[in-house]
Amino acid sequence: MKIICVGRNYAAHAAELNNAIPEEPVLFLKPDSALIPKGHPFLYPEHTKSLHYEVELVLRIKRVGKHILPQFAYKYYDSVGIGIDFTARDTQQRCKEKGLPWEKAKAFDLSAPLGQHFIPLAELSQPEAIDFSLRKNGKMVQKGNSRDMIFGFDDLIAHISTYFTLKMGDLIFTGTPSGVGPAERGDLLEAYIGGKKLLSLRIK
Ligand code: ZN
């Protein structure tokens, strides 16, 4: 399986990192080693001094598809989860300055913790306006709503499948709202969809 991530998909987040609003989705990949094996602790990576959290809604692909049209994209997912796109912000800044790829900053081991389960869209009262949030040590640090995405779920799937065949089990991290910031050893990160806590992560 593969993890496809979308950068700069919320205008307020693009602005907080001094990035322009993209004209087409910004994509990057993480390998499956970015997932956290069940029961494995999250260890602060040795290679960075600026680990940032980015809470994101995550789609899980349920059938194979390529060149998917936006109007048929809904057939390829039926639930939504939550995850954190951990970013080594210092490394990313160096990569950006030199015009280099982002993998060292974004795709390292354990950089894609995922919530325990996915919520069927059919169970949501407003599947087109999904509230999600992240708390750090009990305090809300990020709050987003899927209606504020620059590119919605269906447009993302259409665009992604132009380049990458989507397969069952692939994950799409759909972008982070504003409020990204540093996480330190000892911090507790908790991610929610609506009022439901789906991810709880202690940084060791
Ligand atoms: Zn992200």
PDB file of C-alpha atoms in Angstrom, residues 2 4 21 58 63 72 102 110 114 134 148 164 169 183 198 202:
ATOM      1  CA  LYS A   2       1.024   3.600  -0.336  1.00  0.00           C
ATOM      2  CA  ILE A   4      -0.440   9.871  -0.670  1.00  0.00           C
ATOM      3  CA  ILE A  21      -2.519  28.992  -2.741  1.00  0.00           C
ATOM      4  CA  VAL A  58      -7.574  10.506   5.897  1.00  0.00           C
ATOM      5  CA  ARG A  63     -11.127  -0.402  -4.917  1.00  0.00           C
ATOM      6  CA  PHE A  72     -17.284   8.803  -9.825  1.00  0.00           C
ATOM      7  CA  TRP A 102      10.660  16.495   0.817  1.00  0.00           C
ATOM      8  CA  LEU A 110       6.564   6.525  12.085  1.00  0.00           C
ATOM      9  CA  LEU A 114      -3.309   6.840  12.040  1.00  0.00           C
ATOM     10  CA  LEU A 134      -6.054  18.142  17.476  1.00  0.00           C
ATOM     11  CA  ASP A 148     -12.523  24.564   3.806  1.00  0.00           C
ATOM     12  CA  PHE A 164      -0.875   7.009  -9.415  1.00  0.00           C
ATOM     13  CA  GLY A 169      -5.981   0.084   1.248  1.00  0.00           C
ATOM     14  CA  ALA A 183       5.710  18.625  19.424  1.00  0.00           C
ATOM     15  CA  LEU A 198      -9.716   8.449  17.324  1.00  0.00           C
ATOM     16  CA  ARG A 202       2.420  10.113  23.522  1.00  0.00           C
TER      17      ARG A 202
END
